[in-house]
Amino acid sequence: MREVILSYPGDEALADALASARDAARGALHVRAFPDGESHVRVDAEVLDRVVTLVCSLHRPDVRMVPLALAASTARDLGASGIYLVAPYLPYMRQDARFVPGEGVSSRYVARWLDGLVDGVVTVDPHLHRVASLGELFHKPTQAVSAAGAIARWVRGLSREVVIVGPDAESAQWAQALARELDVPWLVMEKVRRGDRDVCVQAQGLERASGRLPILIDDIISTGRTMAQAAAALVEAGCERPVAVGVHAVFADDAVALLHQAGCAQVVTCDTIPHATNAIALSETIALAYDAFMRSR
Ligand code: R5P
């Protein structure tokens, strides 16, 4: 057995699915903090001459990325012949331009940093807006897995006539992909962001929502302001209370309560980030894509 899958604490279930897809050995990363806050990482597996995959979703990125970097360097040091990363959530992708003078383009810097650590990255629905593909950010091979099929299966389970609604222009790619899977109408609203917690969303093309259950879809729900404003606009326009679906349950603040207050009938997410709203499992989808990615290496 030449491959070994190492799970970051909390990512064991996905690591099991990947190991089973590749018939690979399983190991773990033990991570703890020293009293001064520095991270201590131990690789719990034999990695000499083996291809190692680190499984680590990168929510709370400023806490998890340093231990991940230490883990990758440790595995390399211990003789791993290749190191890959499966990170269901890839952070920092929204800062994809210099919006105000003096700030950095973090998406590029984080991609370069990961490029220096691992030999390839598999992730789910990365926030790609001003760049068309991960290939424009990374030099190493990457695979962006789509959650649309799994979300579509969940929506079909509602047994309702639905319309897919993206809350802003950036969500068009996810709204369109889901609508295609389901073969239903879709529309995108217009958002103006004035600050981290200050957005304004306006509805348009709502005639397509008539008589249908609106499924609001976005890649990331963070403060929930985007989804909440979109839900409120739908309800105000006389639509049925929407179901809010997020791929990545970042959920800063008390976003779930905000979404319900705004009129959402239900809030569900994929399990790329552990959260009480996780209702759509992606292990199988990620494992299939990961297996294909590794076969192509
Ligand atoms: C950006 O366009 C993303 O796709 C999301 O719409 C955004 O991150 C949501 O942020 P929040 O929940 O804080 O409004």
CSV table of C-alpha atoms and ligand atoms in Angstrom, one decimal:
chain,number,residue,atom,x,y,z
A,1,MET,CA,0.0,0.0,0.0
A,2,ARG,CA,1.8,3.1,-1.2
A,3,GLU,CA,-0.7,5.8,-0.2
A,4,VAL,CA,-1.7,7.1,3.2
A,5,ILE,CA,-4.5,9.4,4.1
A,6,LEU,CA,-3.9,11.7,7.1
A,7,SER,CA,-6.9,13.3,8.8
A,8,TYR,CA,-6.8,16.7,10.5
A,9,PRO,CA,-8.8,16.5,13.8
A,10,GLY,CA,-12.5,16.7,12.8
A,11,ASP,CA,-11.9,15.5,9.2
A,12,GLU,CA,-11.9,11.8,9.9
A,13,ALA,CA,-15.1,10.8,8.1
A,14,LEU,CA,-13.9,12.3,4.8
A,15,ALA,CA,-10.5,10.8,5.3
A,16,ASP,CA,-12.1,7.3,5.7
A,17,ALA,CA,-14.1,7.8,2.5
A,18,LEU,CA,-10.9,8.8,0.6
A,19,ALA,CA,-8.9,5.9,2.0
A,20,SER,CA,-11.6,3.5,1.0
A,21,ALA,CA,-11.8,5.0,-2.5
A,22,ARG,CA,-8.1,4.5,-3.0
A,23,ASP,CA,-7.6,1.4,-0.9
A,24,ALA,CA,-5.0,3.5,1.0
A,25,ALA,CA,-3.7,3.3,4.6
A,26,ARG,CA,-5.2,5.7,7.2
A,27,GLY,CA,-3.2,7.8,9.6
A,28,ALA,CA,-3.8,10.9,11.6
A,29,LEU,CA,-2.4,14.4,12.4
A,30,HIS,CA,-2.2,15.1,16.1
A,31,VAL,CA,-2.5,18.8,16.6
A,32,ARG,CA,-2.2,20.7,19.9
A,33,ALA,CA,-1.2,24.2,21.0
A,34,PHE,CA,1.8,24.9,23.2
A,35,PRO,CA,1.1,27.2,26.1
A,36,ASP,CA,2.4,30.2,24.1
A,37,GLY,CA,0.0,29.4,21.3
A,38,GLU,CA,2.4,27.9,18.9
A,39,SER,CA,1.2,24.7,17.2
A,40,HIS,CA,2.6,21.2,17.8
A,41,VAL,CA,1.9,18.7,15.0
A,42,ARG,CA,2.7,15.0,14.9
A,43,VAL,CA,2.2,12.7,11.9
A,44,ASP,CA,0.8,9.4,13.2
A,45,ALA,CA,1.6,7.1,10.3
A,46,GLU,CA,4.5,5.6,8.4
A,47,VAL,CA,5.0,8.0,5.4
A,48,LEU,CA,8.5,7.1,4.1
A,49,ASP,CA,8.3,6.6,0.3
A,50,ARG,CA,4.5,7.0,0.4
A,51,VAL,CA,2.2,9.4,-1.3
A,52,VAL,CA,0.5,11.3,1.5
A,53,THR,CA,-2.9,13.1,1.4
A,54,LEU,CA,-3.7,15.6,4.1
A,55,VAL,CA,-7.4,16.0,4.7
A,56,CYS,CA,-8.1,19.3,6.2
A,57,SER,CA,-11.0,21.7,5.6
A,58,LEU,CA,-9.7,25.2,6.0
A,59,HIS,CA,-12.5,27.0,7.8
A,60,ARG,CA,-11.1,29.1,10.6
A,61,PRO,CA,-8.2,29.4,8.3
A,62,ASP,CA,-5.9,31.5,10.5
A,63,VAL,CA,-6.1,28.7,13.1
A,64,ARG,CA,-5.8,25.7,10.7
A,65,MET,CA,-3.4,26.8,8.1
A,66,VAL,CA,-0.3,26.9,10.2
A,67,PRO,CA,-0.7,23.4,11.6
A,68,LEU,CA,-1.4,22.3,8.0
A,69,ALA,CA,1.8,23.8,6.8
A,70,LEU,CA,3.7,22.1,9.7
A,71,ALA,CA,2.1,18.8,8.8
A,72,ALA,CA,3.0,19.1,5.1
A,73,SER,CA,6.6,20.0,6.0
A,74,THR,CA,6.9,17.2,8.6
A,75,ALA,CA,5.5,14.6,6.1
A,76,ARG,CA,8.0,15.8,3.5
A,77,ASP,CA,10.8,15.6,6.1
A,78,LEU,CA,9.8,12.1,7.0
A,79,GLY,CA,10.3,11.0,3.4
A,80,ALA,CA,6.8,11.2,1.8
A,81,SER,CA,7.2,10.8,-1.9
A,82,GLY,CA,4.3,13.1,-2.7
A,83,ILE,CA,1.9,15.3,-0.7
A,84,TYR,CA,-1.6,16.2,-1.6
A,85,LEU,CA,-4.3,18.3,0.1
A,86,VAL,CA,-8.0,17.6,0.2
A,87,ALA,CA,-9.5,20.8,1.6
A,88,PRO,CA,-13.3,20.8,1.1
A,89,TYR,CA,-13.4,24.5,2.0
A,90,LEU,CA,-10.7,26.7,0.4
A,91,PRO,CA,-10.5,30.0,2.2
A,92,TYR,CA,-9.3,33.5,1.2
A,93,MET,CA,-10.7,33.1,-2.4
A,94,ARG,CA,-13.1,36.1,-2.1
A,95,GLN,CA,-10.2,38.6,-1.8
A,96,ASP,CA,-9.5,38.2,-5.5
A,97,ALA,CA,-8.7,41.8,-6.4
A,98,ARG,CA,-7.2,44.9,-4.9
A,99,PHE,CA,-10.5,46.6,-4.0
A,100,VAL,CA,-8.9,49.5,-2.2
A,101,PRO,CA,-5.4,50.9,-2.6
A,102,GLY,CA,-2.8,49.1,-0.4
A,103,GLU,CA,-4.6,45.9,0.2
A,104,GLY,CA,-3.4,42.5,-1.0
A,105,VAL,CA,-4.9,39.9,-3.4
A,106,SER,CA,-5.1,37.2,-0.8
A,107,SER,CA,-6.4,34.5,-3.1
A,108,ARG,CA,-3.2,34.6,-5.1
A,109,TYR,CA,-1.0,34.6,-2.1
A,110,VAL,CA,-2.8,31.7,-0.4
A,111,ALA,CA,-2.6,29.7,-3.6
A,112,ARG,CA,1.1,30.4,-3.9
A,113,TRP,CA,1.6,29.4,-0.3
A,114,LEU,CA,-0.2,26.1,-0.8
A,115,ASP,CA,1.7,25.5,-4.0
A,116,GLY,CA,4.9,25.6,-1.9
A,117,LEU,CA,3.6,23.1,0.5
A,118,VAL,CA,1.8,20.4,-1.5
A,119,ASP,CA,1.9,18.7,-4.9
A,120,GLY,CA,-1.8,19.1,-5.7
A,121,VAL,CA,-5.1,20.3,-4.2
A,122,VAL,CA,-8.7,19.0,-4.3
A,123,THR,CA,-11.4,21.3,-3.1
A,124,VAL,CA,-15.2,21.9,-3.4
A,125,ASP,CA,-16.7,24.9,-5.2
A,126,PRO,CA,-14.0,27.4,-4.6
A,127,HIS,CA,-15.1,31.0,-4.8
A,128,LEU,CA,-13.9,31.8,-8.3
A,129,HIS,CA,-15.3,35.1,-9.5
A,130,ARG,CA,-12.7,37.3,-11.1
A,131,VAL,CA,-10.5,34.3,-12.1
A,132,ALA,CA,-12.0,31.6,-14.2
A,133,SER,CA,-10.3,28.5,-12.7
A,134,LEU,CA,-8.0,27.4,-9.9
A,135,GLY,CA,-5.4,26.9,-12.6
A,136,GLU,CA,-5.0,30.7,-12.8
A,137,LEU,CA,-4.1,30.8,-9.2
A,138,PHE,CA,-2.1,27.6,-8.6
A,139,HIS,CA,0.8,26.2,-10.5
A,140,LYS,CA,0.3,22.7,-9.0
A,141,PRO,CA,-2.5,20.5,-10.2
A,142,THR,CA,-5.9,21.2,-8.7
A,143,GLN,CA,-9.4,19.8,-8.9
A,144,ALA,CA,-12.6,21.8,-8.1
A,145,VAL,CA,-15.4,19.4,-7.2
A,146,SER,CA,-18.9,20.6,-7.8
A,147,ALA,CA,-21.6,20.1,-5.1
A,148,ALA,CA,-24.4,20.7,-7.6
A,149,GLY,CA,-25.3,17.1,-8.1
A,150,ALA,CA,-25.5,16.3,-4.4
A,151,ILE,CA,-27.5,19.5,-3.8
A,152,ALA,CA,-29.9,18.6,-6.6
A,153,ARG,CA,-30.5,15.2,-5.1
A,154,TRP,CA,-31.4,16.9,-1.8
A,155,VAL,CA,-33.7,19.4,-3.6
A,156,ARG,CA,-35.4,16.6,-5.5
A,157,GLY,CA,-36.2,15.0,-2.1
A,158,LEU,CA,-38.5,18.0,-1.4
A,159,SER,CA,-40.8,16.8,-4.2
A,160,ARG,CA,-41.7,20.4,-5.0
A,161,GLU,CA,-41.8,22.6,-8.1
A,162,VAL,CA,-38.8,24.9,-7.4
A,163,VAL,CA,-37.1,27.9,-8.8
A,164,ILE,CA,-33.4,28.4,-8.2
A,165,VAL,CA,-32.4,31.9,-7.0
A,166,GLY,CA,-28.8,33.3,-6.7
A,167,PRO,CA,-28.6,36.2,-4.3
A,168,ASP,CA,-26.0,38.1,-6.3
A,169,ALA,CA,-24.1,38.0,-9.6
A,170,GLU,CA,-21.3,36.0,-8.1
A,171,SER,CA,-23.7,33.2,-7.3
A,172,ALA,CA,-24.8,32.9,-10.9
A,173,GLN,CA,-22.5,29.9,-11.5
A,174,TRP,CA,-23.9,27.9,-8.6
A,175,ALA,CA,-27.5,28.9,-9.4
A,176,GLN,CA,-27.1,27.9,-13.1
A,177,ALA,CA,-25.3,24.6,-12.3
A,178,LEU,CA,-28.1,23.6,-9.9
A,179,ALA,CA,-30.9,24.7,-12.2
A,180,ARG,CA,-29.3,22.6,-15.0
A,181,GLU,CA,-29.1,19.5,-12.8
A,182,LEU,CA,-32.8,20.0,-11.9
A,183,ASP,CA,-33.9,21.3,-15.2
A,184,VAL,CA,-35.8,24.2,-13.6
A,185,PRO,CA,-35.9,28.0,-14.0
A,186,TRP,CA,-33.4,30.2,-12.3
A,187,LEU,CA,-32.7,33.8,-11.7
A,188,VAL,CA,-30.1,36.0,-10.0
A,189,MET,CA,-30.6,39.0,-7.8
A,190,GLU,CA,-28.6,42.1,-7.7
A,191,LYS,CA,-26.4,42.9,-4.6
A,192,VAL,CA,-24.6,46.0,-3.6
A,193,ARG,CA,-22.1,45.4,-0.7
A,194,ARG,CA,-21.3,48.5,1.4
A,195,GLY,CA,-19.4,46.7,4.1
A,196,ASP,CA,-18.8,43.3,5.8
A,197,ARG,CA,-22.3,43.4,7.4
A,198,ASP,CA,-24.0,45.8,5.1
A,199,VAL,CA,-25.5,44.5,1.9
A,200,CYS,CA,-28.5,45.5,-0.2
A,201,VAL,CA,-30.1,42.9,-2.5
A,202,GLN,CA,-32.7,43.7,-5.1
A,203,ALA,CA,-35.0,41.2,-6.8
A,204,GLN,CA,-35.6,41.0,-10.5
A,205,GLY,CA,-37.2,38.5,-12.9
A,206,LEU,CA,-39.4,37.2,-10.1
A,207,GLU,CA,-42.2,36.2,-12.5
A,208,ARG,CA,-40.1,33.0,-12.9
A,209,ALA,CA,-40.6,32.3,-9.2
A,210,SER,CA,-44.4,32.4,-9.4
A,211,GLY,CA,-46.0,29.3,-7.9
A,212,ARG,CA,-42.6,27.7,-7.1
A,213,LEU,CA,-40.7,27.2,-3.9
A,214,PRO,CA,-37.6,29.4,-4.1
A,215,ILE,CA,-34.3,27.7,-3.4
A,216,LEU,CA,-31.7,30.3,-2.6
A,217,ILE,CA,-28.2,29.1,-3.4
A,218,ASP,CA,-24.8,30.5,-2.6
A,219,ASP,CA,-21.3,29.1,-2.2
A,220,ILE,CA,-20.6,30.7,1.1
A,221,ILE,CA,-22.9,31.8,3.9
A,222,SER,CA,-20.8,33.9,6.2
A,223,THR,CA,-22.6,36.7,8.2
A,224,GLY,CA,-25.8,35.6,6.4
A,225,ARG,CA,-26.5,39.2,5.3
A,226,THR,CA,-26.5,38.3,1.6
A,227,MET,CA,-29.0,35.4,2.0
A,228,ALA,CA,-31.1,37.3,4.5
A,229,GLN,CA,-31.5,40.3,2.3
A,230,ALA,CA,-32.4,38.0,-0.7
A,231,ALA,CA,-34.9,36.0,1.4
A,232,ALA,CA,-36.5,39.2,2.6
A,233,ALA,CA,-36.8,40.5,-0.9
A,234,LEU,CA,-38.5,37.3,-2.0
A,235,VAL,CA,-41.0,37.3,0.8
A,236,GLU,CA,-41.7,41.0,0.3
A,237,ALA,CA,-42.5,40.3,-3.3
A,238,GLY,CA,-45.1,37.7,-2.3
A,239,CYS,CA,-43.0,34.6,-3.0
A,240,GLU,CA,-43.2,31.5,-0.8
A,241,ARG,CA,-40.7,31.5,2.1
A,242,PRO,CA,-37.4,30.3,0.5
A,243,VAL,CA,-35.1,27.4,1.4
A,244,ALA,CA,-31.5,28.7,1.8
A,245,VAL,CA,-28.8,26.4,0.7
A,246,GLY,CA,-25.1,27.1,1.2
A,247,VAL,CA,-22.2,25.0,0.0
A,248,HIS,CA,-19.9,26.2,2.7
A,249,ALA,CA,-21.3,26.8,6.2
A,250,VAL,CA,-18.8,29.5,7.3
A,251,PHE,CA,-21.5,31.1,9.5
A,252,ALA,CA,-19.9,34.0,11.2
A,253,ASP,CA,-22.1,35.7,13.7
A,254,ASP,CA,-25.6,34.3,14.4
A,255,ALA,CA,-26.3,33.9,10.8
A,256,VAL,CA,-28.8,31.0,11.1
A,257,ALA,CA,-31.2,33.0,13.3
A,258,LEU,CA,-30.9,36.0,11.0
A,259,LEU,CA,-31.9,33.9,8.0
A,260,HIS,CA,-35.0,32.5,9.8
A,261,GLN,CA,-35.9,36.0,10.9
A,262,ALA,CA,-35.6,37.2,7.3
A,263,GLY,CA,-38.2,34.6,6.2
A,264,CYS,CA,-36.2,31.4,5.3
A,265,ALA,CA,-38.3,28.3,5.9
A,266,GLN,CA,-35.2,26.2,6.1
A,267,VAL,CA,-31.4,26.6,6.1
A,268,VAL,CA,-29.3,23.7,4.9
A,269,THR,CA,-25.6,23.3,3.9
A,270,CYS,CA,-23.2,20.8,2.6
A,271,ASP,CA,-20.8,19.2,5.0
A,272,THR,CA,-17.6,20.9,3.8
A,273,ILE,CA,-17.5,22.7,7.2
A,274,PRO,CA,-19.0,21.0,10.2
A,275,HIS,CA,-22.2,22.8,11.3
A,276,ALA,CA,-25.7,22.1,12.6
A,277,THR,CA,-27.2,22.9,9.2
A,278,ASN,CA,-25.2,20.2,7.4
A,279,ALA,CA,-27.8,18.1,5.5
A,280,ILE,CA,-26.0,17.4,2.3
A,281,ALA,CA,-23.1,14.9,2.5
A,282,LEU,CA,-20.3,15.2,0.0
A,283,SER,CA,-17.9,12.5,1.1
A,284,GLU,CA,-18.9,10.2,-1.8
A,285,THR,CA,-18.8,13.0,-4.4
A,286,ILE,CA,-15.4,14.2,-3.1
A,287,ALA,CA,-14.0,10.6,-2.9
A,288,LEU,CA,-15.0,9.9,-6.6
A,289,ALA,CA,-13.3,13.1,-7.8
A,290,TYR,CA,-10.3,12.6,-5.6
A,291,ASP,CA,-9.8,9.0,-7.0
A,292,ALA,CA,-10.0,10.3,-10.6
A,293,PHE,CA,-7.5,13.1,-9.7
A,294,MET,CA,-5.0,10.7,-8.1
A,295,ARG,CA,-5.3,8.3,-11.1
A,296,SER,CA,-4.3,11.2,-13.4
A,297,ARG,CA,-1.1,11.9,-11.4
B,1,R5P,C1,-19.5,36.4,-2.2
B,1,R5P,O1,-20.0,36.8,-3.1
B,1,R5P,C2,-20.0,35.0,-1.7
B,1,R5P,O2,-20.4,34.3,-2.8
B,1,R5P,C3,-21.1,35.1,-0.7
B,1,R5P,O3,-22.2,35.8,-1.3
B,1,R5P,C4,-20.7,35.9,0.5
B,1,R5P,O4,-19.5,35.5,1.0
B,1,R5P,C5,-21.8,35.9,1.6
B,1,R5P,O5,-21.3,36.6,2.7
B,1,R5P,P1,-22.3,37.1,3.8
B,1,R5P,O6,-23.0,35.8,4.3
B,1,R5P,O7,-21.4,37.6,4.9
B,1,R5P,O8,-23.3,38.1,3.3
